[in-house]
Amino acid sequence: MTTTVPTEAAVRQSSPGTASGPRRRPGRIRRIGLPYLLLLPALLLELLVHLVPMVIGMVMSFKELTQFYIRDWTTAPWNGLDNYSVSVDFDAPVGAALLHSFLVTVAFTLLSVALCWLIGTGAAIFMQDTFRGRGLLRALFLVPYALPVYTAVITWVFMFQHDNGLVNHVLHDQLGLTDKPSFWLIGDNSFIALLTVSVWKGWPFAFLIVMAGLQNIPKELYEAASLDGAGLWQQIRRITLPSLRPVNQVLVLVLFLWTFNDFNTPYVLFGKTAPEAADLISVHIYQASFVTWNFGTGSAMSVLLLLFLLVVTGVYLVITSRGRRTADV
């Protein structure tokens, strides 16, 4: 007579209260939920710092909020869409000034982003070759990006001084390129000064991102292209730029958003009232809100700016995604 000894697996399956499938251990659940638990403080802080003020600003844009209601802004009367109609009425002084500021900001942003990308990409490609002192030169290139914004811009304020600034000393006294010392912080030259500072402190970021993207391009591609007789420009055009397309798509978008919303640079460079030639929309909204004490109109301008950036970002992502699909096909 043969006796069958039940195995351990059969005992577990036949015992009551035992699930047929694999059990999910509580420790596994805790491990899965731990990352989300660690992210919770940052998410709450992001909610309090960005989302809540954004919602409050949208509510304020529908109110007639002036200096008379600063003590308790919730008591300000509702104004409907009047603040928006005033902001987009380009025949009136407020709308015309906002349109001028918007056009100045668009021109400034396009030039700044283009120059930052061009200089950063050129420097990153140049730094791919091995030569003596390359590490030191890379570190020097990143100094403008590593410096605090206020320190860097205040330094440029002293350099742009009319009487004893370094810029006029070099251009007028040493090189003789100008007939007389120029005013860089007022008048039409203020746009050039603002663009110079923006490019100076922005191109190292493009250099850093492009240099990181170049590390993923196999060197064998350049060696094969060199054997086939391709020159430097042909290698950049046929290998480097196509390989950097995903990196450049993100880089251009980030630079555009940062530059279009830049407030610290013009505020530190010119103060509360920027010259007409360098009246960026960020400073213009600040003046409309905290100088004229018309927070309702300023909030409406901020909401319009947010909508514009959302539309531009959406269109840009759609165009770049279609271009990526076409390139993959």
Short mmCIF file of C-alpha atoms in Angstrom, two decimals:
data_model
loop_
_atom_site.label_atom_id
_atom_site.label_comp_id
_atom_site.label_asym_id
_atom_site.label_seq_id
_atom_site.Cartn_x
_atom_site.Cartn_y
_atom_site.Cartn_z
CA MET A 1 0.00 0.00 0.00
CA THR A 2 1.43 3.37 -1.08
CA THR A 3 1.11 6.47 1.09
CA THR A 4 1.07 9.90 -0.60
CA VAL A 5 2.61 12.75 1.36
CA PRO A 6 1.07 16.12 0.45
CA THR A 7 3.53 18.73 -0.63
CA GLU A 8 3.84 22.19 0.99
CA ALA A 9 2.34 23.92 -2.04
CA ALA A 10 -0.69 21.62 -1.98
CA VAL A 11 -1.21 22.29 1.70
CA ARG A 12 -1.15 26.06 1.09
CA GLN A 13 -3.65 25.78 -1.76
CA SER A 14 -6.02 23.53 0.20
CA SER A 15 -5.90 25.52 3.43
CA PRO A 16 -8.88 27.81 3.99
CA GLY A 17 -8.47 31.57 3.70
CA THR A 18 -5.52 31.31 1.34
CA ALA A 19 -5.77 33.26 -1.95
CA SER A 20 -5.19 31.35 -5.15
CA GLY A 21 -2.90 34.04 -6.60
CA PRO A 22 0.29 35.53 -5.21
CA ARG A 23 -0.17 37.58 -2.09
CA ARG A 24 0.84 41.26 -2.12
CA ARG A 25 2.92 41.88 0.91
CA PRO A 26 2.33 45.01 2.98
CA GLY A 27 6.05 45.81 2.75
CA ARG A 28 5.81 45.99 -1.04
CA ILE A 29 2.93 48.42 -0.81
CA ARG A 30 4.92 50.58 1.54
CA ARG A 31 7.89 50.55 -0.82
CA ILE A 32 5.72 51.58 -3.76
CA GLY A 33 4.02 54.38 -1.86
CA LEU A 34 7.19 55.72 -0.24
CA PRO A 35 8.38 57.76 -3.26
CA TYR A 36 4.98 59.45 -3.53
CA LEU A 37 5.02 60.14 0.19
CA LEU A 38 8.43 61.77 -0.11
CA LEU A 39 7.20 63.91 -3.01
CA LEU A 40 4.16 65.09 -1.09
CA PRO A 41 5.87 68.03 0.75
CA ALA A 42 7.30 69.35 -2.52
CA LEU A 43 3.93 69.03 -4.25
CA LEU A 44 2.18 70.87 -1.42
CA LEU A 45 4.81 73.62 -1.49
CA GLU A 46 4.43 73.92 -5.27
CA LEU A 47 0.68 74.19 -4.78
CA LEU A 48 1.02 76.97 -2.22
CA VAL A 49 3.73 78.92 -4.07
CA HIS A 50 2.43 78.75 -7.65
CA LEU A 51 -1.07 77.39 -8.08
CA VAL A 52 -2.82 79.24 -5.25
CA PRO A 53 -1.43 82.69 -6.22
CA MET A 54 -2.33 81.95 -9.84
CA VAL A 55 -5.95 81.28 -8.92
CA ILE A 56 -6.06 84.38 -6.71
CA GLY A 57 -4.64 86.46 -9.55
CA MET A 58 -7.32 85.20 -11.91
CA VAL A 59 -10.01 86.18 -9.40
CA MET A 60 -8.42 89.61 -8.96
CA SER A 61 -8.52 90.19 -12.72
CA PHE A 62 -12.32 90.32 -12.56
CA LYS A 63 -12.36 92.90 -9.75
CA GLU A 64 -11.99 96.66 -9.66
CA LEU A 65 -9.05 96.33 -7.31
CA THR A 66 -7.28 99.62 -6.65
CA GLN A 67 -5.39 101.12 -3.72
CA PHE A 68 -8.67 101.78 -1.94
CA TYR A 69 -9.25 98.05 -1.42
CA ILE A 70 -5.74 96.94 -0.51
CA ARG A 71 -6.68 96.38 3.14
CA ASP A 72 -9.24 93.73 2.14
CA TRP A 73 -9.13 92.90 -1.56
CA THR A 74 -12.12 90.56 -1.30
CA THR A 75 -14.40 93.58 -0.78
CA ALA A 76 -13.46 95.09 -4.16
CA PRO A 77 -16.47 95.25 -6.52
CA TRP A 78 -16.69 92.89 -9.47
CA ASN A 79 -15.68 94.45 -12.75
CA GLY A 80 -16.46 91.61 -15.14
CA LEU A 81 -14.38 91.71 -18.30
CA ASP A 82 -13.73 95.45 -18.15
CA ASN A 83 -10.11 94.97 -17.11
CA TYR A 84 -9.53 92.73 -20.12
CA SER A 85 -11.28 95.12 -22.50
CA VAL A 86 -9.13 97.99 -21.26
CA SER A 87 -5.96 95.92 -21.71
CA VAL A 88 -6.73 94.90 -25.31
CA ASP A 89 -8.10 98.28 -26.42
CA PHE A 90 -5.05 99.25 -28.45
CA ASP A 91 -6.50 102.64 -29.38
CA ALA A 92 -6.52 103.69 -25.72
CA PRO A 93 -3.32 104.63 -23.82
CA VAL A 94 -3.31 101.54 -21.59
CA GLY A 95 -3.78 99.09 -24.46
CA ALA A 96 -1.34 100.91 -26.73
CA ALA A 97 1.35 100.84 -24.04
CA LEU A 98 0.72 97.13 -23.44
CA LEU A 99 0.96 96.38 -27.18
CA HIS A 100 4.23 98.31 -27.44
CA SER A 101 5.62 96.40 -24.46
CA PHE A 102 4.50 93.10 -25.98
CA LEU A 103 6.23 93.84 -29.31
CA VAL A 104 9.42 94.89 -27.54
CA THR A 105 9.35 91.68 -25.50
CA VAL A 106 8.82 89.53 -28.61
CA ALA A 107 11.75 91.15 -30.42
CA PHE A 108 13.95 90.92 -27.35
CA THR A 109 13.05 87.25 -26.75
CA LEU A 110 13.64 86.15 -30.34
CA LEU A 111 17.04 87.86 -30.50
CA SER A 112 18.13 86.66 -27.07
CA VAL A 113 17.10 83.03 -27.63
CA ALA A 114 18.71 82.95 -31.09
CA LEU A 115 22.00 84.41 -29.86
CA CYS A 116 22.08 82.22 -26.74
CA TRP A 117 21.50 79.10 -28.82
CA LEU A 118 24.01 80.11 -31.49
CA ILE A 119 26.81 81.01 -29.07
CA GLY A 120 26.12 78.06 -26.78
CA THR A 121 26.05 75.56 -29.65
CA GLY A 122 29.22 76.96 -31.20
CA ALA A 123 31.06 76.85 -27.89
CA ALA A 124 29.87 73.31 -27.16
CA ILE A 125 31.03 72.05 -30.58
CA PHE A 126 34.38 73.79 -30.12
CA MET A 127 34.81 72.17 -26.70
CA GLN A 128 34.45 68.66 -28.10
CA ASP A 129 38.06 68.70 -29.31
CA THR A 130 40.70 67.76 -26.78
CA PHE A 131 43.24 70.48 -26.05
CA ARG A 132 45.20 71.76 -23.10
CA GLY A 133 43.17 73.82 -20.66
CA ARG A 134 39.79 72.61 -21.91
CA GLY A 135 38.49 71.89 -18.40
CA LEU A 136 39.42 75.36 -17.15
CA LEU A 137 37.81 77.00 -20.17
CA ARG A 138 34.59 75.02 -19.62
CA ALA A 139 34.49 76.20 -16.03
CA LEU A 140 35.00 79.83 -17.10
CA PHE A 141 32.18 79.52 -19.63
CA LEU A 142 29.77 78.52 -16.86
CA VAL A 143 30.64 81.46 -14.57
CA PRO A 144 27.88 83.80 -15.90
CA TYR A 145 25.28 81.08 -15.37
CA ALA A 146 26.56 80.23 -11.89
CA LEU A 147 26.63 83.83 -10.64
CA PRO A 148 23.53 85.13 -8.82
CA VAL A 149 21.36 87.27 -11.07
CA TYR A 150 21.57 90.38 -8.91
CA THR A 151 25.35 90.20 -8.63
CA ALA A 152 25.81 89.77 -12.37
CA VAL A 153 23.35 92.49 -13.40
CA ILE A 154 24.61 95.02 -10.84
CA THR A 155 28.12 94.48 -12.22
CA TRP A 156 26.81 95.31 -15.69
CA VAL A 157 25.10 98.43 -14.31
CA PHE A 158 28.50 99.77 -13.23
CA MET A 159 30.02 98.79 -16.57
CA PHE A 160 27.30 100.68 -18.48
CA GLN A 161 27.77 103.93 -16.57
CA HIS A 162 28.08 106.98 -18.80
CA ASP A 163 31.09 108.71 -17.25
CA ASN A 164 33.24 105.99 -15.71
CA GLY A 165 31.83 102.75 -17.11
CA LEU A 166 34.06 100.11 -18.64
CA VAL A 167 31.97 99.83 -21.83
CA ASN A 168 32.36 103.50 -22.75
CA HIS A 169 36.00 103.42 -21.70
CA VAL A 170 36.75 100.61 -24.15
CA LEU A 171 34.50 101.70 -27.03
CA HIS A 172 35.18 105.45 -26.85
CA ASP A 173 38.47 106.05 -25.07
CA GLN A 174 40.52 103.08 -26.27
CA LEU A 175 38.99 101.94 -29.58
CA GLY A 176 37.46 105.24 -30.71
CA LEU A 177 34.38 103.54 -32.16
CA THR A 178 31.99 106.24 -30.89
CA ASP A 179 32.14 110.02 -31.18
CA LYS A 180 31.16 110.51 -27.55
CA PRO A 181 30.32 108.33 -24.54
CA SER A 182 26.93 106.68 -24.97
CA PHE A 183 24.04 106.46 -22.55
CA TRP A 184 23.38 102.73 -22.25
CA LEU A 185 20.75 102.66 -19.53
CA ILE A 186 18.40 105.24 -21.09
CA GLY A 187 17.11 105.87 -24.59
CA ASP A 188 17.31 103.47 -27.52
CA ASN A 189 20.63 101.99 -26.37
CA SER A 190 18.86 100.47 -23.38
CA PHE A 191 17.54 97.69 -25.61
CA ILE A 192 21.10 96.79 -26.67
CA ALA A 193 22.25 96.87 -23.05
CA LEU A 194 19.40 94.61 -21.94
CA LEU A 195 20.01 92.19 -24.80
CA THR A 196 23.73 92.06 -24.01
CA VAL A 197 23.17 91.20 -20.36
CA SER A 198 20.51 88.62 -21.20
CA VAL A 199 22.71 86.84 -23.75
CA TRP A 200 25.76 87.01 -21.47
CA LYS A 201 24.03 85.25 -18.60
CA GLY A 202 21.87 82.93 -20.76
CA TRP A 203 24.21 81.37 -23.31
CA PRO A 204 26.12 79.20 -20.75
CA PHE A 205 22.88 77.30 -20.09
CA ALA A 206 22.58 76.52 -23.80
CA PHE A 207 26.25 75.57 -23.84
CA LEU A 208 25.74 73.17 -20.93
CA ILE A 209 22.68 71.45 -22.45
CA VAL A 210 24.15 71.14 -25.95
CA MET A 211 27.44 69.86 -24.59
CA ALA A 212 25.57 67.15 -22.69
CA GLY A 213 23.66 66.23 -25.86
CA LEU A 214 26.87 65.95 -27.85
CA GLN A 215 28.11 63.21 -25.54
CA ASN A 216 25.44 60.87 -26.93
CA ILE A 217 26.61 61.18 -30.55
CA PRO A 218 28.93 58.28 -31.48
CA LYS A 219 32.37 59.39 -32.58
CA GLU A 220 32.33 56.70 -35.24
CA LEU A 221 29.87 58.81 -37.24
CA TYR A 222 32.34 61.68 -37.47
CA GLU A 223 35.20 59.32 -38.30
CA ALA A 224 33.20 57.72 -41.11
CA ALA A 225 32.13 61.11 -42.44
CA SER A 226 35.73 62.32 -42.35
CA LEU A 227 36.87 59.30 -44.33
CA ASP A 228 34.17 60.02 -46.90
CA GLY A 229 35.58 63.53 -47.35
CA ALA A 230 33.00 65.51 -45.34
CA GLY A 231 34.28 68.79 -43.96
CA LEU A 232 33.55 70.38 -40.60
CA TRP A 233 30.48 72.26 -41.77
CA GLN A 234 29.06 69.20 -43.51
CA GLN A 235 29.56 67.13 -40.36
CA ILE A 236 27.77 69.74 -38.28
CA ARG A 237 24.94 70.00 -40.79
CA ARG A 238 24.47 66.28 -41.48
CA ILE A 239 25.38 64.71 -38.13
CA THR A 240 25.49 67.17 -35.23
CA LEU A 241 22.35 69.22 -35.79
CA PRO A 242 20.05 66.29 -36.70
CA SER A 243 21.29 64.35 -33.67
CA LEU A 244 20.69 67.36 -31.41
CA ARG A 245 17.13 67.95 -32.64
CA PRO A 246 15.40 66.52 -29.51
CA VAL A 247 17.74 68.46 -27.23
CA ASN A 248 17.28 71.69 -29.16
CA GLN A 249 13.50 71.38 -29.10
CA VAL A 250 13.46 71.39 -25.31
CA LEU A 251 16.27 73.94 -25.04
CA VAL A 252 14.59 76.52 -27.28
CA LEU A 253 11.29 76.18 -25.44
CA VAL A 254 12.91 76.62 -22.02
CA LEU A 255 14.95 79.61 -23.18
CA PHE A 256 11.86 81.20 -24.71
CA LEU A 257 9.80 80.87 -21.53
CA TRP A 258 12.62 82.05 -19.29
CA THR A 259 13.45 85.05 -21.45
CA PHE A 260 9.86 86.12 -22.10
CA ASN A 261 9.08 86.04 -18.36
CA ASP A 262 12.39 87.54 -17.23
CA PHE A 263 11.79 90.19 -14.60
CA ASN A 264 14.99 90.29 -12.54
CA THR A 265 17.30 91.42 -15.34
CA PRO A 266 15.38 94.54 -16.51
CA TYR A 267 14.31 95.43 -12.96
CA VAL A 268 17.86 95.40 -11.57
CA LEU A 269 19.27 97.02 -14.71
CA PHE A 270 16.80 99.92 -15.02
CA GLY A 271 14.85 100.05 -11.78
CA LYS A 272 11.09 100.34 -11.38
CA THR A 273 10.61 102.34 -14.58
CA ALA A 274 12.28 100.84 -17.63
CA PRO A 275 13.03 102.96 -20.72
CA GLU A 276 10.51 102.77 -23.53
CA ALA A 277 12.92 100.88 -25.78
CA ALA A 278 13.43 98.18 -23.11
CA ASP A 279 9.93 98.08 -21.63
CA LEU A 280 9.51 94.33 -21.24
CA ILE A 281 6.04 93.05 -20.48
CA SER A 282 7.06 91.64 -17.10
CA VAL A 283 8.17 95.08 -15.88
CA HIS A 284 5.18 96.70 -17.58
CA ILE A 285 2.77 94.49 -15.64
CA TYR A 286 4.67 95.27 -12.45
CA GLN A 287 4.30 98.98 -13.11
CA ALA A 288 0.59 98.60 -13.88
CA SER A 289 0.09 96.75 -10.60
CA PHE A 290 2.46 98.21 -8.01
CA VAL A 291 3.20 101.69 -9.37
CA THR A 292 -0.25 102.81 -10.50
CA TRP A 293 -1.94 100.63 -7.85
CA ASN A 294 -4.37 99.16 -10.36
CA PHE A 295 -4.11 95.51 -9.42
CA GLY A 296 -7.21 94.50 -11.35
CA THR A 297 -5.80 95.65 -14.68
CA GLY A 298 -2.38 94.24 -13.83
CA SER A 299 -3.91 90.86 -13.01
CA ALA A 300 -5.81 90.89 -16.31
CA MET A 301 -2.55 91.57 -18.16
CA SER A 302 -0.93 88.67 -16.31
CA VAL A 303 -3.74 86.31 -17.29
CA LEU A 304 -3.46 87.41 -20.93
CA LEU A 305 0.27 86.77 -20.79
CA LEU A 306 -0.34 83.31 -19.35
CA LEU A 307 -2.82 82.49 -22.12
CA PHE A 308 -0.39 83.70 -24.77
CA LEU A 309 2.44 81.54 -23.41
CA LEU A 310 0.14 78.51 -23.19
CA VAL A 311 -0.93 78.94 -26.81
CA VAL A 312 2.64 79.43 -28.05
CA THR A 313 3.86 76.43 -26.07
CA GLY A 314 1.03 74.23 -27.37
CA VAL A 315 1.62 75.24 -31.00
CA TYR A 316 5.37 74.73 -30.60
CA LEU A 317 4.92 71.25 -29.14
CA VAL A 318 2.49 70.26 -31.90
CA ILE A 319 4.84 71.48 -34.65
CA THR A 320 7.92 69.85 -33.14
CA SER A 321 6.12 66.56 -32.50
CA ARG A 322 4.95 66.42 -36.12
CA GLY A 323 8.46 67.20 -37.29
CA ARG A 324 9.83 64.42 -35.08
CA ARG A 325 7.34 61.90 -36.50
CA THR A 326 8.24 62.95 -40.05
CA ALA A 327 11.95 62.56 -39.30
CA ASP A 328 11.39 59.12 -37.76
CA VAL A 329 9.41 57.96 -40.79
#
